[in-house]
CSV table of C-alpha atoms in Angstrom, one decimal:
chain,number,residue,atom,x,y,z
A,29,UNK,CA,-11.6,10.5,-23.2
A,30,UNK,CA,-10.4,7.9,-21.0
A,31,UNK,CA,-12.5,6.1,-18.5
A,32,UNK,CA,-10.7,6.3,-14.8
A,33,UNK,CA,-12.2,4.1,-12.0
A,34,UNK,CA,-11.0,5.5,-8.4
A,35,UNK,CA,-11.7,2.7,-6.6
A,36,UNK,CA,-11.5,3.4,-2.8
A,37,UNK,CA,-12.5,2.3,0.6
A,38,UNK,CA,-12.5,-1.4,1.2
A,39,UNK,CA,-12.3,-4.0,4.4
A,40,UNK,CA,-9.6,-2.3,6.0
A,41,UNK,CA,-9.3,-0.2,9.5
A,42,UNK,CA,-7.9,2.4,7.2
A,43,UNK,CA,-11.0,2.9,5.3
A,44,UNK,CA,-11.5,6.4,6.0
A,45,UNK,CA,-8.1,7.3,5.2
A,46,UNK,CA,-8.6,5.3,1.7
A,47,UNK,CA,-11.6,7.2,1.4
A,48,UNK,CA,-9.9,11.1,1.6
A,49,UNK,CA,-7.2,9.7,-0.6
A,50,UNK,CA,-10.0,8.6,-3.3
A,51,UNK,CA,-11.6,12.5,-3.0
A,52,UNK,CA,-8.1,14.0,-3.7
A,53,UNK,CA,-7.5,11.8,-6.6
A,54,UNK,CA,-10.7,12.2,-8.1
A,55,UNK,CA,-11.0,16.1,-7.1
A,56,UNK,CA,-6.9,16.6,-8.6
A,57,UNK,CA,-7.1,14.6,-11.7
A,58,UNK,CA,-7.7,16.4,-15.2
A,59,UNK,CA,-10.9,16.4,-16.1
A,60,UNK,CA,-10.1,17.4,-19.6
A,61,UNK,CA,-8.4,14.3,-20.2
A,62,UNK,CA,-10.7,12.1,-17.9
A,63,UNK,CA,-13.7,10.7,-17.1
A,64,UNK,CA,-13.9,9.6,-13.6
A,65,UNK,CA,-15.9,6.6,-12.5
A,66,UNK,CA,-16.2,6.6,-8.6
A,67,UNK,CA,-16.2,3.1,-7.2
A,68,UNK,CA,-16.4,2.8,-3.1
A,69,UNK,CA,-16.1,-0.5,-1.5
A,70,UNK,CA,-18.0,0.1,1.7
A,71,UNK,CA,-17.3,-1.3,5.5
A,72,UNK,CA,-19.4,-4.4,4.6
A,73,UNK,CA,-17.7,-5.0,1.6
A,74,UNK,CA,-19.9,-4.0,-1.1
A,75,UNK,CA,-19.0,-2.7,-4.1
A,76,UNK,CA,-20.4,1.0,-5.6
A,77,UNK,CA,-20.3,3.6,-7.7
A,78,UNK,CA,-22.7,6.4,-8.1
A,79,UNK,CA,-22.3,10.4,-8.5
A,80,UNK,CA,-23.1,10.8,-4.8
A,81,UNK,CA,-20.1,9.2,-4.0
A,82,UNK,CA,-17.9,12.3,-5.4
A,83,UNK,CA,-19.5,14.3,-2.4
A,84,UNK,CA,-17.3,14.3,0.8
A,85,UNK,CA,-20.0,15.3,2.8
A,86,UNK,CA,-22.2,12.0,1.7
A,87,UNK,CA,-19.7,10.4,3.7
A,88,UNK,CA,-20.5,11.7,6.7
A,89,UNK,CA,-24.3,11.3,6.5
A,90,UNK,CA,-24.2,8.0,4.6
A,91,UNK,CA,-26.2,9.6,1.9
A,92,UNK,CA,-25.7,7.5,-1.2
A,93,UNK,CA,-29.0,8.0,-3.2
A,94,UNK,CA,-27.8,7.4,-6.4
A,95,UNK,CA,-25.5,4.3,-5.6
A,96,UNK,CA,-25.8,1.1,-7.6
A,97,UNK,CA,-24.2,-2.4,-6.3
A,98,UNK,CA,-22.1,-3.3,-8.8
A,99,UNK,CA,-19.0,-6.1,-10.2
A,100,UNK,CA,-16.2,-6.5,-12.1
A,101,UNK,CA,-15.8,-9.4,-13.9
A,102,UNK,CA,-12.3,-11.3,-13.8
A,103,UNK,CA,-12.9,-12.5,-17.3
A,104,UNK,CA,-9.9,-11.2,-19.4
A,105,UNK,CA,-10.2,-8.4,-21.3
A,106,UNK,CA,-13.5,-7.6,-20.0
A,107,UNK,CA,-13.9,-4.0,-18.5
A,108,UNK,CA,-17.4,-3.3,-18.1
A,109,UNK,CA,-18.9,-2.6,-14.7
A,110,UNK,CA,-22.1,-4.7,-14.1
A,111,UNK,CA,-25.0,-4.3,-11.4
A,112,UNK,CA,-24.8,-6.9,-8.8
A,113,UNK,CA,-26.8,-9.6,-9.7
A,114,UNK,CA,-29.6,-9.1,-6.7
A,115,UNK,CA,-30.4,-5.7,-7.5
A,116,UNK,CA,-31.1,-6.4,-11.5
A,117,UNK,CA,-34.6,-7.3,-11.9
A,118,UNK,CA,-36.0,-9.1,-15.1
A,119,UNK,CA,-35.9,-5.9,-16.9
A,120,UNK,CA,-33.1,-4.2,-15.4
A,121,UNK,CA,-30.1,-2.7,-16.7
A,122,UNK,CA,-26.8,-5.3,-16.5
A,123,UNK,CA,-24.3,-3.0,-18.0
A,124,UNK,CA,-23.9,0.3,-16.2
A,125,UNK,CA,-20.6,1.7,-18.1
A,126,UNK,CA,-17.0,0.8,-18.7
A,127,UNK,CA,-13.8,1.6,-17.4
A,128,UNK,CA,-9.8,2.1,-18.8
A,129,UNK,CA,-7.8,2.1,-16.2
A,130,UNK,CA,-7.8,1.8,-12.7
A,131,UNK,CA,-6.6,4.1,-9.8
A,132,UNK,CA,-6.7,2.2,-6.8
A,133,UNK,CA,-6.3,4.3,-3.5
A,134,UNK,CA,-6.8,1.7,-0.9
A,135,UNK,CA,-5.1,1.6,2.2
A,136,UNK,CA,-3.4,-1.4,4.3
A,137,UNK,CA,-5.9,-5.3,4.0
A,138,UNK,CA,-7.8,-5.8,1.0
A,139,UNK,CA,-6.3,-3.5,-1.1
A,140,UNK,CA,-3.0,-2.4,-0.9
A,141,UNK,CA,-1.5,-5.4,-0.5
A,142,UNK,CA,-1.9,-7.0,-4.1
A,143,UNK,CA,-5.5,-8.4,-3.2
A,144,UNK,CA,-7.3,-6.6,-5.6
A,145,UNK,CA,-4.2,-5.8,-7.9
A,146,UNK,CA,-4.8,-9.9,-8.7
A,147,UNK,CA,-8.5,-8.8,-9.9
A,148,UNK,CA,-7.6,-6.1,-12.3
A,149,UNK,CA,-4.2,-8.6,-13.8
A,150,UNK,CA,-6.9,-11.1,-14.8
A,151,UNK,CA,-9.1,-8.7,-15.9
A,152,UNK,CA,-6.0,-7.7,-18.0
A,153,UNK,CA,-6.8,-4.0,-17.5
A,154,UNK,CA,-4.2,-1.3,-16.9
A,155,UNK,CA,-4.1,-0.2,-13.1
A,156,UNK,CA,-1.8,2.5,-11.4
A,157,UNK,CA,0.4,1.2,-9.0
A,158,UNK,CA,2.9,-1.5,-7.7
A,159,UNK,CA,1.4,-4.8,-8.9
A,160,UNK,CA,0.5,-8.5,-6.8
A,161,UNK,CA,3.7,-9.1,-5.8
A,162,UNK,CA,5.3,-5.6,-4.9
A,163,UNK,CA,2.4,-4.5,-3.1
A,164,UNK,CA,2.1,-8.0,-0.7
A,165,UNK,CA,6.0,-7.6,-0.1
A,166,UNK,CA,5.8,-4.1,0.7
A,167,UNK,CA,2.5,-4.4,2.8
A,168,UNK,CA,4.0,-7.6,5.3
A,169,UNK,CA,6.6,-5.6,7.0
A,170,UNK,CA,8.5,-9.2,7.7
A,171,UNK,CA,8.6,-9.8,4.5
A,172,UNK,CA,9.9,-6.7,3.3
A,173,UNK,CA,12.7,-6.6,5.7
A,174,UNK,CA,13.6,-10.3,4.5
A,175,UNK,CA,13.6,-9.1,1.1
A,176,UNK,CA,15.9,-5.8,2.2
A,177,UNK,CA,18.2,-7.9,4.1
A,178,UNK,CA,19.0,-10.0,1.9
A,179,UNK,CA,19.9,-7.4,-1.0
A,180,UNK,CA,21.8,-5.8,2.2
A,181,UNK,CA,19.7,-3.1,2.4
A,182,UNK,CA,20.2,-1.5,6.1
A,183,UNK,CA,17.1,-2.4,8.5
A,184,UNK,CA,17.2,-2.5,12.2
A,185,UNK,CA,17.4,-6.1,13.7
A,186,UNK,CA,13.7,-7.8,14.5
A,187,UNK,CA,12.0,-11.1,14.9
A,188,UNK,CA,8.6,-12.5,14.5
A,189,UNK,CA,5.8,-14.9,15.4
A,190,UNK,CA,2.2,-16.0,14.7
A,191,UNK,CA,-0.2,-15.2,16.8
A,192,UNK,CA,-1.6,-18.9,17.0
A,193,UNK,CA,1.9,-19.2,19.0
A,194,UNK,CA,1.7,-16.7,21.4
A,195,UNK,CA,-1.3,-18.3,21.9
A,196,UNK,CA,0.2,-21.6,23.1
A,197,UNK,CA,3.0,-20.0,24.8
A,198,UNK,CA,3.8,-16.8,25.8
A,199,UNK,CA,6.7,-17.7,28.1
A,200,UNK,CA,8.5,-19.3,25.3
A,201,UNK,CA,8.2,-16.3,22.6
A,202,UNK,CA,9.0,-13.6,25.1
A,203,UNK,CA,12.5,-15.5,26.2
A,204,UNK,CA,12.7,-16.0,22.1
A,205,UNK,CA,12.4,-12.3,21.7
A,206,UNK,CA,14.7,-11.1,24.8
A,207,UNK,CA,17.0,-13.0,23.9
A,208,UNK,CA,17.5,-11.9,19.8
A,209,UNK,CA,17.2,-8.1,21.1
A,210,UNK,CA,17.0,-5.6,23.8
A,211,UNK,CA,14.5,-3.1,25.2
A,212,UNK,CA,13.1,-0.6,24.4
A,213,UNK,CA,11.4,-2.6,21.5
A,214,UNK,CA,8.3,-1.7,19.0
A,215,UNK,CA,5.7,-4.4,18.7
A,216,UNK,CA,3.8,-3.8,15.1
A,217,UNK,CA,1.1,-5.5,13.1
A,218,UNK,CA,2.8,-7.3,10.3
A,219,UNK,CA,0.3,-5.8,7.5
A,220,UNK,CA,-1.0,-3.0,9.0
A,221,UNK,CA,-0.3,0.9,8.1
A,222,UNK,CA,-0.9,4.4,9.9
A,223,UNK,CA,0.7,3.2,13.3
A,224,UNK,CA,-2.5,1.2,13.9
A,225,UNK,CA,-1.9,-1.3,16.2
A,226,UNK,CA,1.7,-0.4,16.9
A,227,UNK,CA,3.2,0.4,20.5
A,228,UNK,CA,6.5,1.0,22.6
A,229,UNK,CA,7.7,-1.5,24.6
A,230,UNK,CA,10.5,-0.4,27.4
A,231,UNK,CA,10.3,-3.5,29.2
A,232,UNK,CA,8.4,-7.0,29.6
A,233,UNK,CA,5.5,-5.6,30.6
A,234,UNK,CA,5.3,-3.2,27.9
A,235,UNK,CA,6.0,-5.9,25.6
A,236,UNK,CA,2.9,-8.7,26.4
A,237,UNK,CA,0.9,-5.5,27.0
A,238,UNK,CA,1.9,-4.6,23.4
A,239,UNK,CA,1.7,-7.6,21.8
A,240,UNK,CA,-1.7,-8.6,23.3
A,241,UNK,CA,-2.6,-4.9,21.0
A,242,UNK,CA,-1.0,-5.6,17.9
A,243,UNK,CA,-2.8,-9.7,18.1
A,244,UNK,CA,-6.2,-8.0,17.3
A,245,UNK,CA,-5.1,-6.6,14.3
A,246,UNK,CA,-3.0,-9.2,12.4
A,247,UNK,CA,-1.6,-13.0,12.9
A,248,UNK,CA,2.0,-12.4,12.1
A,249,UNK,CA,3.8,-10.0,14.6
A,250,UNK,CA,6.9,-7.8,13.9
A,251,UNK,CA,9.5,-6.9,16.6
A,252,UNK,CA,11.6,-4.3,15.9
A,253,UNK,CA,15.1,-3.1,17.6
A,254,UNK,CA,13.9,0.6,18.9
A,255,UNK,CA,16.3,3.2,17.3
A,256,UNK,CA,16.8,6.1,19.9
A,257,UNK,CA,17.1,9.6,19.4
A,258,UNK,CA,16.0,9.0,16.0
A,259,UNK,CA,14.6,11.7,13.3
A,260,UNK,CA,12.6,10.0,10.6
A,261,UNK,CA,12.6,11.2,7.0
A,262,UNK,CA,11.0,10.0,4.1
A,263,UNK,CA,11.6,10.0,0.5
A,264,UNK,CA,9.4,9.0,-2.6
A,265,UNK,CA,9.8,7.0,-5.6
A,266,UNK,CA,8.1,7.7,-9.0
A,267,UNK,CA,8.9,5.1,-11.8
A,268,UNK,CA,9.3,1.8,-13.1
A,269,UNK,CA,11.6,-0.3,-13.7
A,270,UNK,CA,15.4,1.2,-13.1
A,271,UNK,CA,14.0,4.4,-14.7
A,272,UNK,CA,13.0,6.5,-11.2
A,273,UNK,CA,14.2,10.0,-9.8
A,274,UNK,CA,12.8,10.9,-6.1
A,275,UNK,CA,11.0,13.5,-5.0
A,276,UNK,CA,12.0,16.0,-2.5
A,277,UNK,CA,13.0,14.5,1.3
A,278,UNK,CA,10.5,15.2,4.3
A,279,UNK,CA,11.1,15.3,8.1
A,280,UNK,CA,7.9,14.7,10.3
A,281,UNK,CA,8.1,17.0,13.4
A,282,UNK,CA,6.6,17.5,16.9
A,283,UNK,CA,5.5,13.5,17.6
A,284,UNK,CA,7.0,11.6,20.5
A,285,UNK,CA,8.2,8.0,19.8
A,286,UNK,CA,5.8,6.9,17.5
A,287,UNK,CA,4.7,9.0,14.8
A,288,UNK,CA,0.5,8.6,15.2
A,289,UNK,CA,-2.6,8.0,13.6
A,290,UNK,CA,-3.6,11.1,14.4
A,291,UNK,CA,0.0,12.8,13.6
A,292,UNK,CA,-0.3,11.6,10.3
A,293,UNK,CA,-3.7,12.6,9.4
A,294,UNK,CA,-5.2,15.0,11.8
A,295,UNK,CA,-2.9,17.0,12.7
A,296,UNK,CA,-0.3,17.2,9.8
A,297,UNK,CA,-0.6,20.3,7.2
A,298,UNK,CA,-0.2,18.7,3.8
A,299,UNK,CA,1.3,21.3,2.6
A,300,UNK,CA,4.7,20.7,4.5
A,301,UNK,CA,7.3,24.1,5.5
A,302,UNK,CA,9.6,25.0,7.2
A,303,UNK,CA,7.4,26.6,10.2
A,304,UNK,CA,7.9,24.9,13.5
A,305,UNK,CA,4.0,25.4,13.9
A,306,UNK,CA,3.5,22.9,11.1
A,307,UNK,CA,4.0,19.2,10.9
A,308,UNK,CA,6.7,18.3,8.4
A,309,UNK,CA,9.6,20.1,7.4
A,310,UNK,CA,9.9,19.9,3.6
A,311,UNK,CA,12.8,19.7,2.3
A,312,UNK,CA,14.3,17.9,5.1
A,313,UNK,CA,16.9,19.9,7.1
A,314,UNK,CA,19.5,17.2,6.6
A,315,UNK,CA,23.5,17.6,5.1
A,316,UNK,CA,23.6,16.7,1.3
A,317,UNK,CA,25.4,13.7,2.0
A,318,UNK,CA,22.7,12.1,4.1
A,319,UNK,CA,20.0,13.3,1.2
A,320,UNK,CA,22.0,11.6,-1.0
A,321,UNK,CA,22.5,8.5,0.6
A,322,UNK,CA,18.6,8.3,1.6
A,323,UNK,CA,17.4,9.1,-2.4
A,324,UNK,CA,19.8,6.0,-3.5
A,325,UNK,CA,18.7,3.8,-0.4
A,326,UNK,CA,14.8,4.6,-1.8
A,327,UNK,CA,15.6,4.0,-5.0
A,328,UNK,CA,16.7,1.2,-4.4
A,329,UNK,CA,14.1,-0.4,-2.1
A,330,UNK,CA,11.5,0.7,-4.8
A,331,UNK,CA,13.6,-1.4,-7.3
A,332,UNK,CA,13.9,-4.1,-5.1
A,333,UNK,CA,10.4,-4.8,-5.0
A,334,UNK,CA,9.5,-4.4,-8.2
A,335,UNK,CA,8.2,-0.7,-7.5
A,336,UNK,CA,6.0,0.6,-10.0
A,337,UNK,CA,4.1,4.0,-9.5
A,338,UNK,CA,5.2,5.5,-6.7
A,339,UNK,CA,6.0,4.9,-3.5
A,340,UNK,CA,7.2,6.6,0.1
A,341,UNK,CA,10.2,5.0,2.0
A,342,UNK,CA,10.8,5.9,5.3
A,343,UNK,CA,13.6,5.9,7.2
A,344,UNK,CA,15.4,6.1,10.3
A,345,UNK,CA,18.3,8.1,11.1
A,346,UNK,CA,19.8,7.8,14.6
A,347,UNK,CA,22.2,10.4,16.4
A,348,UNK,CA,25.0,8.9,14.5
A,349,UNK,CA,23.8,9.8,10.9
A,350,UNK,CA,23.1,5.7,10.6
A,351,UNK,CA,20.3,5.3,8.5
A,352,UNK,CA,17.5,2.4,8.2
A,353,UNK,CA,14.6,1.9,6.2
A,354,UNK,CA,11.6,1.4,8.5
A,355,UNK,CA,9.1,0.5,5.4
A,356,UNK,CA,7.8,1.3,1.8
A,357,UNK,CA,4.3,2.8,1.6
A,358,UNK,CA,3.5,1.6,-2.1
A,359,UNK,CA,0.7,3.2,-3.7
A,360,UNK,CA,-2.1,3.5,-3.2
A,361,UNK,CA,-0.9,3.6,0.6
A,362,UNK,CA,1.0,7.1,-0.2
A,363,UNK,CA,0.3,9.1,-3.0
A,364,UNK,CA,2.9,11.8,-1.2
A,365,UNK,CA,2.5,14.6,-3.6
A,366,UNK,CA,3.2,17.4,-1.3
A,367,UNK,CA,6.6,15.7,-1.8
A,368,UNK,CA,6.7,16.2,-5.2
A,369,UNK,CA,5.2,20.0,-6.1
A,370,UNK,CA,8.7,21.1,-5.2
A,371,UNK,CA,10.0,18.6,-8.0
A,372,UNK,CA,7.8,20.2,-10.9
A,373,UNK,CA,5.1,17.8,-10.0
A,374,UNK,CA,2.0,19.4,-8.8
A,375,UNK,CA,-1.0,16.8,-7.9
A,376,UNK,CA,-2.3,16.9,-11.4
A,377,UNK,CA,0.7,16.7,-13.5
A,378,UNK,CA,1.8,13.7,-10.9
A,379,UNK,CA,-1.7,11.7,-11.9
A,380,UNK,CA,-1.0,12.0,-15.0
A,381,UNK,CA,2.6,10.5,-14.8
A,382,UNK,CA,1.2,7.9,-12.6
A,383,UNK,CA,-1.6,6.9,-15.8
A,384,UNK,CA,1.1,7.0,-18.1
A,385,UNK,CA,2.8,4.4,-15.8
A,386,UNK,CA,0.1,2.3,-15.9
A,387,UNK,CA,-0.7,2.0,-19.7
A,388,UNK,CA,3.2,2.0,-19.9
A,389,UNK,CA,3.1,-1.1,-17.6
A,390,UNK,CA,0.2,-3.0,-19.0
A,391,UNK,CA,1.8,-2.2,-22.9
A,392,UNK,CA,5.2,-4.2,-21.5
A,393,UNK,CA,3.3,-7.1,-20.4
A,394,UNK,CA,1.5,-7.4,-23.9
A,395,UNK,CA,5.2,-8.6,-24.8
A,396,UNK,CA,5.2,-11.5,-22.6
A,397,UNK,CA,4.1,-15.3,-24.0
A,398,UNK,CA,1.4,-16.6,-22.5
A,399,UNK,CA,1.2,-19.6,-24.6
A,400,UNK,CA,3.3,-22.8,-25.2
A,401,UNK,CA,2.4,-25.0,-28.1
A,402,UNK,CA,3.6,-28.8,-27.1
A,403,UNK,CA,1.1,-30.5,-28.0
A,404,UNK,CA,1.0,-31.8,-24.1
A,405,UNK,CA,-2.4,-33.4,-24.8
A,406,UNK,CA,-1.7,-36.1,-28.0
A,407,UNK,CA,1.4,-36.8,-26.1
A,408,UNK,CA,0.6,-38.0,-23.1
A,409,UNK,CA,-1.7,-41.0,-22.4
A,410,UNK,CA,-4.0,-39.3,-19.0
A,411,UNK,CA,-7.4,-40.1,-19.1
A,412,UNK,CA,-6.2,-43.4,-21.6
A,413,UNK,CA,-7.7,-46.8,-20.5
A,414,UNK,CA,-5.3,-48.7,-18.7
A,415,UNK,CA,-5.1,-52.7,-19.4
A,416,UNK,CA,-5.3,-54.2,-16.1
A,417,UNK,CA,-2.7,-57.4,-16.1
């Protein structure tokens, strides 16, 4: 039976959503095939694990009595877990288990944006997921946009500073930005997710307003051409490589401008529908043409990146039937698998695809040299004493 490490939580203002993603991952996945290893990274940054931490309710109370501080070693091939060196005494246990794989459910710093996807590549341990380099790109949202506008995918127009320059003048970045586009305007947190930190910016007071918000959450800052009249609908990705199908197409409803923190994760039923009482409308009430176009747009931008796993795109589609991708969510940052139970996919059959990606993944990079014999240290004469003339 496989050994499956939900590691969750983390140094992030999204650690409570990372920490209901982690539950439904390790309350959906088959426990005839798996064992699961609960690892929480707490708000100080510590690292658990611990039965207790399998209980929502714990959560609420803080009630971790069984939890042990632990590591991971970055030592290749080395998957054990080990207590944290402070809480082993001279006689206590070192070793506390091993794992497999790993399912990361992070969300936004620290986690999802191929921080600790570095950990598990030197550990040389298969991990579900985009890895380092697909996650960062699809966690800076300047960055991704780069990367889609240069392969022509369709974005809205935007520019960007540091915050260390708004800093030393704010006269000079707010002519900068007037100037490249017009109002209204949204002002976001370069690596940020769940609409944290973002606002609407109808004119210049708005926009300092705005961008004196999104400051305390990030240093780079994104801003982006409004689109009006807009519908947003999103799309999955499950795959790797060129070999991906999507999942079924999802319009978020009843939100006014800016789809919320609290739109997307206390208000929404997860289960989608077509009621107007709920929060989505799955599938998507759009013409097949559109669908179309948006499943080979995400598809696309999943490919892009170097998508592996799975992974939400969202888009924008304005009163013209123009559409834009706002972002990728890679996993762990959506799991989405309400928007796959109408592909053949429920929750549990869709962790075990994502696994099988993994090991999939990790078996690929075995083909890879890692070695080049040229003899670099008979031939060269570093470190040789040098005759001084």
């Amino acid at each position: 039976m496989k050994k499956i490490g939900v590691i969750f939580g983390g140094l992030s203002v999204e650690h409570e959503v990372s920490v209901i993603t982690g539950m439904q991952v390790m309350e959906n996945i088959d426990k005839t095939k798996y064992e699961v290893i609960p690892i929480y990274v707490n708000k100080d940054g510590k690292w658990l694990t611990g039965n207790s931490l399998m209980d929502f309710k714990n959560y609420k109370d803080g009630n971790f009595k069984d939890a042990k501080e632990i590591i991971l070693s970055p030592n290749h091939g080395d998957n054990k877990i080990y207590s944290h060196p402070k809480t082993v005494g001279l006689f206590g246990k070192k070793i506390l288990g091993e794992i497999d794989i790993v399912f990361p459910a992070f969300h936004g710093m620290n986690g999802e944006d191929g921080t600790v996807q570095g950990i598990f590549e030197l550990m040389d341990i298969p991990y579900v997921g985009c890895g380092v380099l697909g996650s960062s790109v699809g966690m800076d949202k300047i960055l991704m946009k780069d990367v889609y506008k240069a392969n022509e995918l369709p974005v809205v127009d935007y520019t960007w500073f540091y915050r260390s320059k708004w800093l030393k003048d704010k006269d000079l970045i707010i002519k900068d930005i007037e100037t490249k586009l017009s109002y209204p305007l949204f002002v976001k947190p370069a690596n940020l997710g769940s609409s944290i930190g973002i606002s609407k910016a109808k004119n210049r007071e708005d926009l300092i307003d705005a961008i004196e918000v999104a400051i305390r959450y990030d240093r780079k800052i994104i801003i982006e051409q409004a689109v009006e009249n807009l519908r947003e609908i999103n799309c999955a990705v499950l795959g790797f490589d060129d070999e991906v199908i999507t999942s079924l197409c999802e319009e978020p409803i009843g939100w006014e401008e800016i789809l919320s923190f609290e739109d997307k994760y206390v208000k929404t039923n997860e289960k989608g529908g077509k009621s107007s009482g709920e929060r989505r409308i799955i599938p998507a009430g759009i013409e097949d043409n559109i669908r179309e176009e948006i499943e080979e747009l995400a598809k696309k931008a999943f490919i892009t990146i170097d998508g592996r796993g799975i992974s939400r795109i969202d888009f924008l589609l304005d009163a013209n039937n123009n559409v834009y991708i706002n972002e990728i969510n890679t996993l762990p940052g959506s799991i989405a698998f309400y928007l796959w139970e109408g592909k053949g996919y429920p929750f549990k059959k869709l962790i075990d695809e994502l696994i099988a990606i993994a090991i999939k993944v990790h078996e690929e990079k075995k083909e890879n040299m890692y070695s080049y014999e040229a003899n670099l240290f008979n031939r060269t004469q570093y470190g040789s004493k040098v005759k001084k003339v």
